[in-house]
mmCIF file with all atom_site columns, C-alpha atoms in Angstrom:
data_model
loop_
_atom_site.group_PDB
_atom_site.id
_atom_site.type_symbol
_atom_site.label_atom_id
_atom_site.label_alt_id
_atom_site.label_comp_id
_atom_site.label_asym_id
_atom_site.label_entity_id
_atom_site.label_seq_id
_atom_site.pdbx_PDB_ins_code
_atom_site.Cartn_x
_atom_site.Cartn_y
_atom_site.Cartn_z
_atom_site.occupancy
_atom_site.B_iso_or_equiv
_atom_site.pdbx_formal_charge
_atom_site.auth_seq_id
_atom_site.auth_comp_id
_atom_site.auth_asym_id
_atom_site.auth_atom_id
_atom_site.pdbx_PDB_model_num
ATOM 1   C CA . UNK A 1 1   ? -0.371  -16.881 -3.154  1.00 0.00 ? 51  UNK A CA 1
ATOM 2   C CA . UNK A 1 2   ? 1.264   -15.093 -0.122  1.00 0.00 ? 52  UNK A CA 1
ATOM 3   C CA . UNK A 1 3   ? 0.910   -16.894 3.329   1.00 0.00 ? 53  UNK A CA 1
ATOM 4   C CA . UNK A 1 4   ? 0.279   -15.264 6.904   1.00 0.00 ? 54  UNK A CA 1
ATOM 5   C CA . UNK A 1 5   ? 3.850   -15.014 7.337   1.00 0.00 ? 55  UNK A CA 1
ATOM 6   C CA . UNK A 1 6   ? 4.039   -12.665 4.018   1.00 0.00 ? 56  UNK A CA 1
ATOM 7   C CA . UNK A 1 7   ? 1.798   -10.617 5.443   1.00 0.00 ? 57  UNK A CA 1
ATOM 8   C CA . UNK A 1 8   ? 3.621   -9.647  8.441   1.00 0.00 ? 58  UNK A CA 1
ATOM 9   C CA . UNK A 1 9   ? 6.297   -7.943  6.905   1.00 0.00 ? 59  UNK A CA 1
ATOM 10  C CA . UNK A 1 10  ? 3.616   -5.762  5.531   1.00 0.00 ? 60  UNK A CA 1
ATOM 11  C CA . UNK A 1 11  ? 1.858   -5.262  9.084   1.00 0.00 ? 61  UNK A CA 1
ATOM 12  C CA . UNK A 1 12  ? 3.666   -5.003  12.043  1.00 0.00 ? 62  UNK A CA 1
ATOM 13  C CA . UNK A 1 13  ? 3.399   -8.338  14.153  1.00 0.00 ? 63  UNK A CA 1
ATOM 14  C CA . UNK A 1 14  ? 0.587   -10.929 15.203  1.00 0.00 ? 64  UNK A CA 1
ATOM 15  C CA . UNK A 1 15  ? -2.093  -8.870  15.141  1.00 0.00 ? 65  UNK A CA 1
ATOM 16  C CA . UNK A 1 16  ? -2.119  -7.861  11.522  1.00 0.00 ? 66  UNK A CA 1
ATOM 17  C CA . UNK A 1 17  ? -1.816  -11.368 10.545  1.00 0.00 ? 67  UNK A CA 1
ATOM 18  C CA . UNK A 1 18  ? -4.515  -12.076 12.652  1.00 0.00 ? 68  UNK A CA 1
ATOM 19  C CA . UNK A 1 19  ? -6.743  -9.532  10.953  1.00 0.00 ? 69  UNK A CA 1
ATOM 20  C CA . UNK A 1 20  ? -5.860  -10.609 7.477   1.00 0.00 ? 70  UNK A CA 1
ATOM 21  C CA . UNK A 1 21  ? -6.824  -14.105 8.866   1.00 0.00 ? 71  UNK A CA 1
ATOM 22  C CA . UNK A 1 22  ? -9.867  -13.002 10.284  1.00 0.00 ? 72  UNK A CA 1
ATOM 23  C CA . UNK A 1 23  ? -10.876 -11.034 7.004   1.00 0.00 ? 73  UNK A CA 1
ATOM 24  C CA . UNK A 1 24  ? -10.484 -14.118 4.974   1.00 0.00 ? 74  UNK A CA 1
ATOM 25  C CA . UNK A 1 25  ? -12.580 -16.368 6.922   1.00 0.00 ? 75  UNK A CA 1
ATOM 26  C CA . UNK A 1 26  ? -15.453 -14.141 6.181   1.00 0.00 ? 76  UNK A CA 1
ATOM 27  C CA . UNK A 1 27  ? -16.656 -14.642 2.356   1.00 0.00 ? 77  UNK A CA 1
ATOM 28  C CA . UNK A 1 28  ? -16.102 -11.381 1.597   1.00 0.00 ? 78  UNK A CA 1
ATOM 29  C CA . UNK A 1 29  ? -13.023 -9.493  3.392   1.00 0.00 ? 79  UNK A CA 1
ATOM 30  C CA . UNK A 1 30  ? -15.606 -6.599  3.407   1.00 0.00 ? 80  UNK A CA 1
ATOM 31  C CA . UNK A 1 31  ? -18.079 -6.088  5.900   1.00 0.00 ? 81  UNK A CA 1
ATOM 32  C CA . UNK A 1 32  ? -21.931 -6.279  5.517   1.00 0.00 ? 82  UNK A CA 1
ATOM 33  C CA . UNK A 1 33  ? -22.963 -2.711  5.448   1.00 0.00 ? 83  UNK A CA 1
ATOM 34  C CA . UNK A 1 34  ? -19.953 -1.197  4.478   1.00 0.00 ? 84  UNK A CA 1
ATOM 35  C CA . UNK A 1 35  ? -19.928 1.027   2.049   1.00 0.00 ? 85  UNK A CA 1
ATOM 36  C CA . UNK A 1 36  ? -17.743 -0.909  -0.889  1.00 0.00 ? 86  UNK A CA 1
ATOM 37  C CA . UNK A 1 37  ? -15.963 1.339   -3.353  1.00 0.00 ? 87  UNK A CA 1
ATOM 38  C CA . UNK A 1 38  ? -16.439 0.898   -6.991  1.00 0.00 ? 88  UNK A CA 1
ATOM 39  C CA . UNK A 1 39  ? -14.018 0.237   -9.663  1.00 0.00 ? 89  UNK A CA 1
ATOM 40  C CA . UNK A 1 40  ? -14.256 4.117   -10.342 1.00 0.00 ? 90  UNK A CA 1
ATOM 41  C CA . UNK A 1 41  ? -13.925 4.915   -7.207  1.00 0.00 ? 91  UNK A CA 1
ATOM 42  C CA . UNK A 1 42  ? -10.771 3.036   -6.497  1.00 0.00 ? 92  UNK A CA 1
ATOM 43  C CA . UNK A 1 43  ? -9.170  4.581   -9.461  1.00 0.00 ? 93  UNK A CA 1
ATOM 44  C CA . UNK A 1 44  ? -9.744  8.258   -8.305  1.00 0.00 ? 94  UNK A CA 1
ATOM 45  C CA . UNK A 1 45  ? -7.909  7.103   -4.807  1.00 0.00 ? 95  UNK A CA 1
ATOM 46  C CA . UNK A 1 46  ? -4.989  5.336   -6.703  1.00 0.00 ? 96  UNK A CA 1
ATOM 47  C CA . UNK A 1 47  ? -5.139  8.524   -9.414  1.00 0.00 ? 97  UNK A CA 1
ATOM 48  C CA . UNK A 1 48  ? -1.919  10.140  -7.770  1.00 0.00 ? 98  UNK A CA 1
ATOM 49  C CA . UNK A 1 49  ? 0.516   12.969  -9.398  1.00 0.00 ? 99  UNK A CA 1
ATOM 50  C CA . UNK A 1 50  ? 4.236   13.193  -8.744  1.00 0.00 ? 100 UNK A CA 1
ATOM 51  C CA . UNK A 1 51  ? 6.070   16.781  -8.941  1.00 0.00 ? 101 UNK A CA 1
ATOM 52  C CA . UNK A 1 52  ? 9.295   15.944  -10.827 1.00 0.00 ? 102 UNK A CA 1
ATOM 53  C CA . UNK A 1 53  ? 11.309  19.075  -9.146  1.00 0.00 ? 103 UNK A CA 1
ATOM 54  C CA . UNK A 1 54  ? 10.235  17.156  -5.198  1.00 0.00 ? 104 UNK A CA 1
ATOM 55  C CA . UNK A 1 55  ? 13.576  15.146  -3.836  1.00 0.00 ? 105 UNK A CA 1
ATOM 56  C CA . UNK A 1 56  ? 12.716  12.034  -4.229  1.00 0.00 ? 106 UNK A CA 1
ATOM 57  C CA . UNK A 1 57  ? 14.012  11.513  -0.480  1.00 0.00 ? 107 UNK A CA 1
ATOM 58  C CA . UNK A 1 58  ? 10.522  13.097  0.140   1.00 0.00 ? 108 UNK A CA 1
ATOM 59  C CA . UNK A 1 59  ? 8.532   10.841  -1.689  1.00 0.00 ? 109 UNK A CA 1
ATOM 60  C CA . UNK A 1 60  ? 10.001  7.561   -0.015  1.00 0.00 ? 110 UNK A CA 1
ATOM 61  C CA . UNK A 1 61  ? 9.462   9.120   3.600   1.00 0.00 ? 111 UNK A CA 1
ATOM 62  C CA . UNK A 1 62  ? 5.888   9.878   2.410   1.00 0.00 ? 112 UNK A CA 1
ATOM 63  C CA . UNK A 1 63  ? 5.570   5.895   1.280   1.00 0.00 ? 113 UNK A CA 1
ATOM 64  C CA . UNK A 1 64  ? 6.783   4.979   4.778   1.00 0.00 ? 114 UNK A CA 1
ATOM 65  C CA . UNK A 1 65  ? 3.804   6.556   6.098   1.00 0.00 ? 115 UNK A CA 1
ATOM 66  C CA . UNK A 1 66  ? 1.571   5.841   3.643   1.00 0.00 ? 116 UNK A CA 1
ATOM 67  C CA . UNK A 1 67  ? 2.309   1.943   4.367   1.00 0.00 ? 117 UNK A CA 1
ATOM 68  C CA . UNK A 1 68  ? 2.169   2.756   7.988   1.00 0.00 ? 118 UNK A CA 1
ATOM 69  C CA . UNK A 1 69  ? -1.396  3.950   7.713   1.00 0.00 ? 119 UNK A CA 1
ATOM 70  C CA . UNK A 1 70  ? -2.248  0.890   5.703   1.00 0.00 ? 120 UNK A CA 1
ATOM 71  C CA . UNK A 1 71  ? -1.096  -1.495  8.153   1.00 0.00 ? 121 UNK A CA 1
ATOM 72  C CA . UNK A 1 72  ? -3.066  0.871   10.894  1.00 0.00 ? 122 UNK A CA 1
ATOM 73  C CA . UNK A 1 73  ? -6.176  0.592   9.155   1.00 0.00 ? 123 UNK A CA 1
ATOM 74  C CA . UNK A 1 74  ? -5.770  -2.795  8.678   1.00 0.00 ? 124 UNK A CA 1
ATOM 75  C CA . UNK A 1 75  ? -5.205  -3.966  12.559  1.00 0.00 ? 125 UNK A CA 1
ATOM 76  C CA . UNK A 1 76  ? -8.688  -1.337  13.252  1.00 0.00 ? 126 UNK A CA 1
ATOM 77  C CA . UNK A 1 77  ? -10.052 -4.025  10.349  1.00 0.00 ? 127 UNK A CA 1
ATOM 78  C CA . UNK A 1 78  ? -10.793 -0.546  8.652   1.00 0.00 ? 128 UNK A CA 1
ATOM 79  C CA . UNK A 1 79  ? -10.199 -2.845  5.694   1.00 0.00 ? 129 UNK A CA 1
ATOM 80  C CA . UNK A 1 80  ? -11.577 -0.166  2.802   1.00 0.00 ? 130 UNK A CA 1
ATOM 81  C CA . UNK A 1 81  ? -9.084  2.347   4.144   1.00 0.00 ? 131 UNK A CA 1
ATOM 82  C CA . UNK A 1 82  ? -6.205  -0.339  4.244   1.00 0.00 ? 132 UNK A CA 1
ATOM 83  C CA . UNK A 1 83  ? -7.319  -1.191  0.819   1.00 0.00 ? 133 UNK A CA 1
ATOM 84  C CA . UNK A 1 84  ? -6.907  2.452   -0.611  1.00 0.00 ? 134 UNK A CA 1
ATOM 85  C CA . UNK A 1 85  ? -3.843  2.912   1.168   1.00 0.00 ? 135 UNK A CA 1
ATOM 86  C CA . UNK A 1 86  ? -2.281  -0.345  -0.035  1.00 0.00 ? 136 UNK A CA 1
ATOM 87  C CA . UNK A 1 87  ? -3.549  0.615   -3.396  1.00 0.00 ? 137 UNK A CA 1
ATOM 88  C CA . UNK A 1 88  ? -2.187  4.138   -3.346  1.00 0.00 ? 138 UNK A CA 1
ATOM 89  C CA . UNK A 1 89  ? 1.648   2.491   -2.186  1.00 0.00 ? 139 UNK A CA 1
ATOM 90  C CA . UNK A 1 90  ? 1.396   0.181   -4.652  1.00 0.00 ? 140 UNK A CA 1
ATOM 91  C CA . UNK A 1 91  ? 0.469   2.909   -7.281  1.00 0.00 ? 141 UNK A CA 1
ATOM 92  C CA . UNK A 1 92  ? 3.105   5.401   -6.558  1.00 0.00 ? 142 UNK A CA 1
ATOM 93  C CA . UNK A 1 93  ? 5.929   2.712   -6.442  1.00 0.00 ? 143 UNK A CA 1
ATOM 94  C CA . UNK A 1 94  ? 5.072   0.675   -9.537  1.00 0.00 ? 144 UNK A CA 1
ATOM 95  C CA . UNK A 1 95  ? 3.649   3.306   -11.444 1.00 0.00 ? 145 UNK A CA 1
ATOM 96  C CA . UNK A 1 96  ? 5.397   6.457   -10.886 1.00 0.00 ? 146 UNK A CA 1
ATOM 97  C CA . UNK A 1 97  ? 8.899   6.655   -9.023  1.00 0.00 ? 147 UNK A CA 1
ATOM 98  C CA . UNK A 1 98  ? 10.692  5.056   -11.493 1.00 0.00 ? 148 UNK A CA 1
ATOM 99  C CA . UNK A 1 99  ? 9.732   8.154   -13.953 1.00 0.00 ? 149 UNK A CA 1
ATOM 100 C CA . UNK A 1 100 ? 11.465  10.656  -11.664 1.00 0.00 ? 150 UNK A CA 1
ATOM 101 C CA . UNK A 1 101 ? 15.006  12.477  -12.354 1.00 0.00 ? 151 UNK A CA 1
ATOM 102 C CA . UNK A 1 102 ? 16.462  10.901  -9.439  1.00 0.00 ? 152 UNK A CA 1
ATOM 103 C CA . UNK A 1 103 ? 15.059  7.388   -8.992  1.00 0.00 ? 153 UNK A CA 1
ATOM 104 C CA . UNK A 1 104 ? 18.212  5.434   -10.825 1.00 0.00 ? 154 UNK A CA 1
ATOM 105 C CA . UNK A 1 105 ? 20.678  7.393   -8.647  1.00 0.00 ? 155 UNK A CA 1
ATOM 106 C CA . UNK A 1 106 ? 22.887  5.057   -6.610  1.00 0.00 ? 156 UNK A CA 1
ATOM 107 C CA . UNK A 1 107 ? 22.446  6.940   -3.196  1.00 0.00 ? 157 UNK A CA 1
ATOM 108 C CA . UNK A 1 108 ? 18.579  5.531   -3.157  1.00 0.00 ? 158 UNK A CA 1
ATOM 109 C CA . UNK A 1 109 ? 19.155  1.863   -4.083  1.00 0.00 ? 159 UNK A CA 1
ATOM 110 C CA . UNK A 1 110 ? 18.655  0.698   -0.609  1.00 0.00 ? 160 UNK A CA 1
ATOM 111 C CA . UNK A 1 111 ? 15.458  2.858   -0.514  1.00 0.00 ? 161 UNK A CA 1
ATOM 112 C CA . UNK A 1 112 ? 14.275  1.938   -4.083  1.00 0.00 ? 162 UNK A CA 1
ATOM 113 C CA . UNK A 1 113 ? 15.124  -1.882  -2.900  1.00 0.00 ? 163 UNK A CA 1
ATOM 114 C CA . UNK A 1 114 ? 12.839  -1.452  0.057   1.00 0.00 ? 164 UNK A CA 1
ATOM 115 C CA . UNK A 1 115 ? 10.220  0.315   -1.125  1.00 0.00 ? 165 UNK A CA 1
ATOM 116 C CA . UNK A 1 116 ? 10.187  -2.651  -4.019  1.00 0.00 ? 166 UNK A CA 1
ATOM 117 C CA . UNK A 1 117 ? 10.057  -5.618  -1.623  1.00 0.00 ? 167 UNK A CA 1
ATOM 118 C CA . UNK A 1 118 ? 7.254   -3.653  0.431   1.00 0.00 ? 168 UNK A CA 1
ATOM 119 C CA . UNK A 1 119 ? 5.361   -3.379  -2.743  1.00 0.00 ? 169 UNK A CA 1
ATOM 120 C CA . UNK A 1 120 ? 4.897   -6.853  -3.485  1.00 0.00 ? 170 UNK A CA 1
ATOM 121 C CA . UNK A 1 121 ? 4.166   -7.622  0.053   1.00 0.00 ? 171 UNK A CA 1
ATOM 122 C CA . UNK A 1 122 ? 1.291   -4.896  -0.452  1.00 0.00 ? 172 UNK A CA 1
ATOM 123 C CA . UNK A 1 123 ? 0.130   -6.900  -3.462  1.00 0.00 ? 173 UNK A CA 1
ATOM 124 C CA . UNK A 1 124 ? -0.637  -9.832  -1.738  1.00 0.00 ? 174 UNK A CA 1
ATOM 125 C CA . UNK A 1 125 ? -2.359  -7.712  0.870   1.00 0.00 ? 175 UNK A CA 1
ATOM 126 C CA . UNK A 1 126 ? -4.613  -6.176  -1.872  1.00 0.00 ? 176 UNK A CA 1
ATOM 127 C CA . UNK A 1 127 ? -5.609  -9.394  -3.058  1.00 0.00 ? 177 UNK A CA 1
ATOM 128 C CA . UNK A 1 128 ? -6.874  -11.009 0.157   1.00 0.00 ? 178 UNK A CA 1
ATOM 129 C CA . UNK A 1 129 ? -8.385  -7.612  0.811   1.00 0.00 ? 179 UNK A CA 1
ATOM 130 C CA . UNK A 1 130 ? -10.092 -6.804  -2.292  1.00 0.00 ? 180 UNK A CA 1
ATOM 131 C CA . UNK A 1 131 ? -13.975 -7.298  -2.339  1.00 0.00 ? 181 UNK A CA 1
ATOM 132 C CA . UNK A 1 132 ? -15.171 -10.063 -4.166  1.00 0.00 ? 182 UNK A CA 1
#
């Protein structure tokens, strides 16, 4: 299980550990009365498709700011929106950059290692954030 300090290099500073904090002291990191997504739900926001003929230098500036809008959402405590964000990060760099023409090239190892460290981080995000 990741620790506070994990967290942080998936949120910029103090306050986004604070918020994960804060969203785990609650028993459920969601709110009461927000609207909770179902499993379906989820799946459509994770269900992502990658053109092959895109540079692949595209698709790693598009995770940077896909991760920064996670760890945005997450200091608001906007945690559903963190939560799809994470999910969609996750999705894309497990799932689908490794299947693309360029991925293995040696000019994007420090991006693929990056992107692959941030990914893991996100896990442990989206498992203190997911609803219970």
């Amino acid at each position: 299980m990741a620790t506070a300090a994990d967290i942080s290099a998936t949120a910029p500073g103090k306050e986004a550990v604070d918020a994960v904090e804060q969203a785990q002291s609650q028993p459920s990191s969601w709110k009461p009365g927000e609207r909770v997504c179902s499993i379906a739900e989820l799946s459509r926001a994770s269900n992502i498709r990658l053109s092959r003929s895109m540079p692949i230098a595209k698709y790693f500036r598009d995770l940077d700011e896909t991760l920064e809008k996670a760890k945005k959402r997450l200091l608001e405590q906007d945690l559903q929106y963190a939560y799809v964000f994470y999910l969609r990060y996750v999705t894309v760099v497990i799932k689908h950059l490794p299947g693309l023409p360029d991925y293995h090239k040696p000019e994007y190892a420090k991006q693929r290692e990056r992107a692959s460290k941030a990914a893991k981080k996100a896990l442990s995000t989206l498992e203190k954030l997911q609803p219970i």
